[in-house]
mmCIF file of C-alpha atoms and ligand atoms in Angstrom:
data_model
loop_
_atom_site.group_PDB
_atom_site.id
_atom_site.type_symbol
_atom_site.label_atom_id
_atom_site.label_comp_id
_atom_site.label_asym_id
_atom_site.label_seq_id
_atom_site.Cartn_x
_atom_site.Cartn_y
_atom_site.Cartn_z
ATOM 1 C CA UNK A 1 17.188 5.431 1.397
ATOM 2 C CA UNK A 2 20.273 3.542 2.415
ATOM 3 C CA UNK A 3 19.312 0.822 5.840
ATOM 4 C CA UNK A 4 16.355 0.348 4.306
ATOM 5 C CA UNK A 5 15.931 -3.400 4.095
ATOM 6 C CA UNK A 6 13.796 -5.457 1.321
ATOM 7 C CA UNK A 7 12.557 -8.765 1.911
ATOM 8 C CA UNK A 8 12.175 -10.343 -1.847
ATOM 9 C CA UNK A 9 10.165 -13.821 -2.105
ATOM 10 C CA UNK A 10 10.752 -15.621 -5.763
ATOM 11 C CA UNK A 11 11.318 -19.272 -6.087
ATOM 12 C CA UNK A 12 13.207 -18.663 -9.726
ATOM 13 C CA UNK A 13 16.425 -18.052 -8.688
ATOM 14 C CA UNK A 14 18.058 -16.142 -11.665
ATOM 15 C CA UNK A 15 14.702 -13.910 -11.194
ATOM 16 C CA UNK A 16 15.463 -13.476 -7.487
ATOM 17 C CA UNK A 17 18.921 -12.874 -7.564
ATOM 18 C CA UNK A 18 18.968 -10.163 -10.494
ATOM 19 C CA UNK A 19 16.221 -7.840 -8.168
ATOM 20 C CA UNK A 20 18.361 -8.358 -5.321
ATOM 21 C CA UNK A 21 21.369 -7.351 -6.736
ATOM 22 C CA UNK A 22 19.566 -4.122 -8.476
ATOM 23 C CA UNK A 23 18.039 -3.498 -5.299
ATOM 24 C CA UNK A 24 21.562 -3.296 -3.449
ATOM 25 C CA UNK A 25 23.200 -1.253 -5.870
ATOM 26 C CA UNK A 26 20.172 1.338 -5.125
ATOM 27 C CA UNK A 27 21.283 0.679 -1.569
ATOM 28 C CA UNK A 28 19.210 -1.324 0.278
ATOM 29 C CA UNK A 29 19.715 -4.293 2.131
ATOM 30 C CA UNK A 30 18.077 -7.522 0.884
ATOM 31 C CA UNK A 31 17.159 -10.701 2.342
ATOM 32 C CA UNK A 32 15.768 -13.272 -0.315
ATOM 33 C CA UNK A 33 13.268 -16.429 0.235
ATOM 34 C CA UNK A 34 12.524 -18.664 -2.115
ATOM 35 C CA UNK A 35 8.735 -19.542 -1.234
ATOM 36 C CA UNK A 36 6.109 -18.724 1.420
ATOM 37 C CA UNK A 37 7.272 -20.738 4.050
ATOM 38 C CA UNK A 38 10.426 -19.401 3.575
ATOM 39 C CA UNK A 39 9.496 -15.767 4.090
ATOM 40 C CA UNK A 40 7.384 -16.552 6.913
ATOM 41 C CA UNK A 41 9.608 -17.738 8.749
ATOM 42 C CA UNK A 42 12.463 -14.822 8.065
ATOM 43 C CA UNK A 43 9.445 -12.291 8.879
ATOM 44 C CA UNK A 44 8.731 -14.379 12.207
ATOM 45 C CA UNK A 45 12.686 -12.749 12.992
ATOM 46 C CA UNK A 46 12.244 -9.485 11.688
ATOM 47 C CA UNK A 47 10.136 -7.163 9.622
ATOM 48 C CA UNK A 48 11.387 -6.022 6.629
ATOM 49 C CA UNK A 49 10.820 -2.137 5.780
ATOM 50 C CA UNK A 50 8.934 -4.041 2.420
ATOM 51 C CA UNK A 51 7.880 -7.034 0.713
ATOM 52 C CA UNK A 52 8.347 -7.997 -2.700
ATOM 53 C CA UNK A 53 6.073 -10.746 -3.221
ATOM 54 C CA UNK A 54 6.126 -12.693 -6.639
ATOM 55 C CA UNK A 55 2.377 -13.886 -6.941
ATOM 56 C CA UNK A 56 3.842 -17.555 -8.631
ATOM 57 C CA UNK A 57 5.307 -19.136 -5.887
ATOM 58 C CA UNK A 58 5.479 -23.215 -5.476
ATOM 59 C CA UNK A 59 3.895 -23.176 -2.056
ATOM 60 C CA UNK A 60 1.339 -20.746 -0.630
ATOM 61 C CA UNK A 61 0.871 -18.276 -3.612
ATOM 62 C CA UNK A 62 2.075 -14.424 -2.880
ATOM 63 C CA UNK A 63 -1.817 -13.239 -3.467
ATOM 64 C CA UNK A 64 -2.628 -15.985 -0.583
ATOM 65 C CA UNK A 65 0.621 -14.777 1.584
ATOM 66 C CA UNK A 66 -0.528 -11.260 0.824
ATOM 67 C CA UNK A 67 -4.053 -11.717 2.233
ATOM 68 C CA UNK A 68 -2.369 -13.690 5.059
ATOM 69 C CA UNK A 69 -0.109 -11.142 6.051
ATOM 70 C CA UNK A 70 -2.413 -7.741 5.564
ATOM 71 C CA UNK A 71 -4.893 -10.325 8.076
ATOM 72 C CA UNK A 72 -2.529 -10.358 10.932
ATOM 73 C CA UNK A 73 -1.887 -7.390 13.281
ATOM 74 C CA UNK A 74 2.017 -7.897 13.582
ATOM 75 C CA UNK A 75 2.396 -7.635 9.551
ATOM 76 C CA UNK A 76 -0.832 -5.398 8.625
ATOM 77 C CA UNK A 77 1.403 -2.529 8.239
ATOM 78 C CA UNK A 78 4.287 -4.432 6.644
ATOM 79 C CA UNK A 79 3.933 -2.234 2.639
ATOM 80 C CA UNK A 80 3.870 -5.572 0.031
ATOM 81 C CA UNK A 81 4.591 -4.890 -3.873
ATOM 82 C CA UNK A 82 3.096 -8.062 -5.796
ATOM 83 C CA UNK A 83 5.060 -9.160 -8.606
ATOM 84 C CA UNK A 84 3.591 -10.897 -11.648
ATOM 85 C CA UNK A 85 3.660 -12.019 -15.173
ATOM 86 C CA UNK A 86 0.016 -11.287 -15.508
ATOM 87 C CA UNK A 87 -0.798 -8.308 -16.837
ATOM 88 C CA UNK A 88 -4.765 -8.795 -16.792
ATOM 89 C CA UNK A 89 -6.336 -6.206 -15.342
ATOM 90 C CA UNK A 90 -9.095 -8.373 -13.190
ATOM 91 C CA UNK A 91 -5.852 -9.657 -11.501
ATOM 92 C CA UNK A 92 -4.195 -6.079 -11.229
ATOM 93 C CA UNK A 93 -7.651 -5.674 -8.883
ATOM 94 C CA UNK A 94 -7.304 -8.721 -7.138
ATOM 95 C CA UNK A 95 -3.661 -7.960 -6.475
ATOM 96 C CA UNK A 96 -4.697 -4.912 -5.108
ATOM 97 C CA UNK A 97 -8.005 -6.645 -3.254
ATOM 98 C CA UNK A 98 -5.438 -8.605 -0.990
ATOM 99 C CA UNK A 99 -4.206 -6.054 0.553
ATOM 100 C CA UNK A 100 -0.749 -5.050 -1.422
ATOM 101 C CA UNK A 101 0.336 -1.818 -1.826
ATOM 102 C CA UNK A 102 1.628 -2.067 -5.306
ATOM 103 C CA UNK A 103 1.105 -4.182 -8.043
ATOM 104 C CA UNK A 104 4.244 -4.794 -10.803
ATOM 105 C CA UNK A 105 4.200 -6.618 -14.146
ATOM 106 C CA UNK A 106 7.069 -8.691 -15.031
ATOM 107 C CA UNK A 107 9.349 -7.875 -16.816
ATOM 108 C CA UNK A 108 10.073 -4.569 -15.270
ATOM 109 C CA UNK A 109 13.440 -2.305 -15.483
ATOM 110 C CA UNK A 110 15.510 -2.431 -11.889
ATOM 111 C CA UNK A 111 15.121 1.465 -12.478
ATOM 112 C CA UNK A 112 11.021 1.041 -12.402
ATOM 113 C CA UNK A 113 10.996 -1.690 -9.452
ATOM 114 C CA UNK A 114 13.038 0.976 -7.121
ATOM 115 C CA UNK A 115 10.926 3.908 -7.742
ATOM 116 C CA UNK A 116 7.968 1.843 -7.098
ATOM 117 C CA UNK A 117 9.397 0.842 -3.826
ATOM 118 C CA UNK A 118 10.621 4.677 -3.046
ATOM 119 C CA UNK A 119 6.951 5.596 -3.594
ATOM 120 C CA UNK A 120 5.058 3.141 -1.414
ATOM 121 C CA UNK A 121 8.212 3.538 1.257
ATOM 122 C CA UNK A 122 7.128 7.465 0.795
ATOM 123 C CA UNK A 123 3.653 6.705 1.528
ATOM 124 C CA UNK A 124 4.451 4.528 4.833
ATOM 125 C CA UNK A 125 6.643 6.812 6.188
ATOM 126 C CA UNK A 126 6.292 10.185 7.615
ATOM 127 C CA UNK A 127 4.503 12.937 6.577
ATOM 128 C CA UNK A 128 5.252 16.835 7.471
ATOM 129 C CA UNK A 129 2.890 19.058 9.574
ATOM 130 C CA UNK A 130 0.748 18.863 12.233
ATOM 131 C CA UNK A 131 1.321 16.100 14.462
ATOM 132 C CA UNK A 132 -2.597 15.473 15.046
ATOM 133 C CA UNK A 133 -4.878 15.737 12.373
ATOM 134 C CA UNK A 134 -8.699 15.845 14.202
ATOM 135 C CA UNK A 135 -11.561 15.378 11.933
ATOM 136 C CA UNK A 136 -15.363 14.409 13.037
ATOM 137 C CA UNK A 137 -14.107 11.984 15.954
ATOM 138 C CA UNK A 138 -11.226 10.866 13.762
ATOM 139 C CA UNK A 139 -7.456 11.465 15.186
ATOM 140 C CA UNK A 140 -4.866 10.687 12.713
ATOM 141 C CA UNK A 141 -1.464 10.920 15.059
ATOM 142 C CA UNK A 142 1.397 11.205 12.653
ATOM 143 C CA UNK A 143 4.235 10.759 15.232
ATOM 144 C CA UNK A 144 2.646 7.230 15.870
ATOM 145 C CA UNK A 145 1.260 6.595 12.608
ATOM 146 C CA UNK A 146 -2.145 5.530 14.202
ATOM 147 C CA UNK A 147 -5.423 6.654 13.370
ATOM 148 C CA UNK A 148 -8.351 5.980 15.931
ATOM 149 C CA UNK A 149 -12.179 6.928 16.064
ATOM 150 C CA UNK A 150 -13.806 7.360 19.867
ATOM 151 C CA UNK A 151 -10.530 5.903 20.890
ATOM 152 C CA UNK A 152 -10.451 2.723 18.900
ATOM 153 C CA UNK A 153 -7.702 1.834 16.543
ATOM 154 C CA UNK A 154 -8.455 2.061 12.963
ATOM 155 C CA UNK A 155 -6.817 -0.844 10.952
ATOM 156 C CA UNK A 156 -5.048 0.848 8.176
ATOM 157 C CA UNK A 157 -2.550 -0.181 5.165
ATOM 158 C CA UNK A 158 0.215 2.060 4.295
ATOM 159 C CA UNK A 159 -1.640 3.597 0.885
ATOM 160 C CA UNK A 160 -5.211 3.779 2.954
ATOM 161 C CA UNK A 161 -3.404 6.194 5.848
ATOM 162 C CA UNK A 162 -2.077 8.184 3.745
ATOM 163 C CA UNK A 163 -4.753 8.887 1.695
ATOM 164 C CA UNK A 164 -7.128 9.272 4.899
ATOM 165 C CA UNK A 165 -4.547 11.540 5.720
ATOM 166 C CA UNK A 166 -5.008 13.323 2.415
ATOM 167 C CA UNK A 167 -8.563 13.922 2.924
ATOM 168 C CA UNK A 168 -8.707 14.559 6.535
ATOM 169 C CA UNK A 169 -6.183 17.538 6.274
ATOM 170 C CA UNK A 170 -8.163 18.296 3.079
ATOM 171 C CA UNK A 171 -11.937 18.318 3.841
ATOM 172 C CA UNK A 172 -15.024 19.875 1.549
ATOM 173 C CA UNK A 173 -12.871 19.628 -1.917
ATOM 174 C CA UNK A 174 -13.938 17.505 -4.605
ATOM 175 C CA UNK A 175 -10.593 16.040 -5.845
ATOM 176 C CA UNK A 176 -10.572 14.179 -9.135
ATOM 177 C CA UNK A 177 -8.760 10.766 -9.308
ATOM 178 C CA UNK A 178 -5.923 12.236 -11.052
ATOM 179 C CA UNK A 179 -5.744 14.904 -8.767
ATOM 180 C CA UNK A 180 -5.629 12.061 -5.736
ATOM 181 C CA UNK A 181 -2.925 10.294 -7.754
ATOM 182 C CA UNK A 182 -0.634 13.174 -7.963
ATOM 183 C CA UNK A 183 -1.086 14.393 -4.364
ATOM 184 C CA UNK A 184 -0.857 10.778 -2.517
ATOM 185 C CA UNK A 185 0.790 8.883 -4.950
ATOM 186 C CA UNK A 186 3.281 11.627 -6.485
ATOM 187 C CA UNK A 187 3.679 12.700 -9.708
ATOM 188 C CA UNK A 188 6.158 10.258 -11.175
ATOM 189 C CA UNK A 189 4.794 6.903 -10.319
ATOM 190 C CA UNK A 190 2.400 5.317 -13.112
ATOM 191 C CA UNK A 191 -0.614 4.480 -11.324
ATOM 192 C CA UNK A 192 -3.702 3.407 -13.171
ATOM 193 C CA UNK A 193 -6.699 5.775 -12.014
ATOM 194 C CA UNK A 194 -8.904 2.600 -11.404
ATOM 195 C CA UNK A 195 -6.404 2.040 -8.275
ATOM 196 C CA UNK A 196 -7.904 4.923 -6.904
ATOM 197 C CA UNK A 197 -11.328 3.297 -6.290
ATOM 198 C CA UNK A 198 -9.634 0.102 -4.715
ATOM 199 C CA UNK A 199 -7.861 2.083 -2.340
ATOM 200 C CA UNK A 200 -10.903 4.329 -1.720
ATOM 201 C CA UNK A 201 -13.057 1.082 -0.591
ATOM 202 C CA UNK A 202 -10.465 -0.881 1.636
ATOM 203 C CA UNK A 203 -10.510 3.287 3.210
ATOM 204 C CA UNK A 204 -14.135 3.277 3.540
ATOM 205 C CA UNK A 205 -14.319 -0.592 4.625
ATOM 206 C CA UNK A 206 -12.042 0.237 7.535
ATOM 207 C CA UNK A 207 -14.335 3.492 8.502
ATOM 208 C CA UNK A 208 -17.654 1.852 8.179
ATOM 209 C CA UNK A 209 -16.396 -0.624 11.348
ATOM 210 C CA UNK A 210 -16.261 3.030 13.269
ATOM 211 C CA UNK A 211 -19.195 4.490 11.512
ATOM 212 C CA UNK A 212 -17.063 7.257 9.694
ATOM 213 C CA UNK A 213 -17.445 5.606 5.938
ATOM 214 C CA UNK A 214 -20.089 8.359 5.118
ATOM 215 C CA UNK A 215 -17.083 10.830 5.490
ATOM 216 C CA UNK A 216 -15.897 9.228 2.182
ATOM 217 C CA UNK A 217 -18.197 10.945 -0.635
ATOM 218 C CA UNK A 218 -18.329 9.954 -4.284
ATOM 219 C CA UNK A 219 -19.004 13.266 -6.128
ATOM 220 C CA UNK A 220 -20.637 11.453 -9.391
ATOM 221 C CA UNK A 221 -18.719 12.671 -12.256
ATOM 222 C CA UNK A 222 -16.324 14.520 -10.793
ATOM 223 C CA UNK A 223 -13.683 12.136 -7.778
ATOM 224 C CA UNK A 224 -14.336 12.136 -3.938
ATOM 225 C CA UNK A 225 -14.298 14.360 -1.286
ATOM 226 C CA UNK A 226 -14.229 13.927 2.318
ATOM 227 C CA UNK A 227 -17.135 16.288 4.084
ATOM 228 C CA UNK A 228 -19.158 15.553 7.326
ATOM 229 C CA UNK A 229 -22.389 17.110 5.667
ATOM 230 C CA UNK A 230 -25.013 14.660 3.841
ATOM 231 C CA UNK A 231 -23.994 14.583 -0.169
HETATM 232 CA CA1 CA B 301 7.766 -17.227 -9.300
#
């Protein structure tokens, strides 16, 4: 995972140096900014590979920055882990709602933090297998990473692609959250099931603009499918 560079945005600077300095030992390179502005204007140079956004910040606040960022077509794709002190679980959702692809409670081991990172780094990059996934006007291209319907992008995060990618190469199985956890999230990475359903309607949000949301089935009871018949 060496190359891989982390872009970590924390005004306290004890806070911000400790996570770079674990996240270098595991390898990566590290830039550090110490509030929005900050990190917009190191991301207007270059994209990191991720974002480590604490949600506290003195300026814009990282659930703000998040939203910002997941708004804009240069950064969409940029994979953000929120950091917080709050472990509520209304602002887990929110956290998620903004458009990061990870959510972390403070305090967390330097051990946990990379592993998290590995995981949503996993689920941006590359998959095996076909290179073209077709599916009811759908064409997931995994050499590009874009997904399009009649032609027409498909605006996608990280976690939503692969889990579109999940379901496309998997159609007409009912899959149970936990089952969806383990196959797009991996087995090792605690992930509360509720995530599931956040994930599962930014997926369906970004369909619905190309008329393919009905692809995305709740099976009451039992998880989701994906299925081109009617439910
Ligand atoms: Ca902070």
């Amino acid at each position: 995972m060496s190359d891989r560079e982390i872009l970590v945005v924390e005004d306290e600077r004890p806070i911000r140096e400790m996570i770079a300095f674990g996240l270098r030992r595991a390898g990566f390179e590290v830039r550090e900014a110490e509030d929005s502005r900050a990190a917009r204007a190191l991301l207007a140079d270059r994209h990191p590979d991720l974002l480590l956004l604490d949600w506290m910040l003195p300026d814009m606040s990282g659930l703000e920055l998040a939203k910002l960022l997941k708004r804009d077509k240069d950064t969409r794709e940029l994979p953000i882990i929120l950091l917080t002190a709050r472990a509520e679980e209304a602002d887990k959702v929110a956290g998620l709602e903004s458009g990061a692809d990870d959510y972390l409670t403070k305090p967390f081991s330097p051990r946990e933090l990379v592993a998290r990172i590995n995981a949503v780094l996993r689920r941006a990059g590359p998959a095996g297998g076909e290179e073209r996934v077709e599916f009811e006007g759908i064409v997931l291209d995994r050499a590009s990473h874009r997904v399009t319907v009649d032609g027409r992008s498909v605006a996608l995060g990280p976690t939503e692609y692969r889990m579109l990618e999940f379901f496309l190469t998997h159609p007409e199985r009912v899959y149970s959250r936990e089952q969806l956890l383990d196959r797009i999230w991996g087995g090792n990475v605690y992930v509360e099931e509720r995530t599931i359903d956040v994930h599962i309607r930014r997926l369906r949000k970004a369909l619905e603009e190309h008329g393919r949301d009905h692809l995305i089935q709740t099976v009451r009871g039992a998880g989701y499918r994906c299925s081109a018949l009617a439910h």
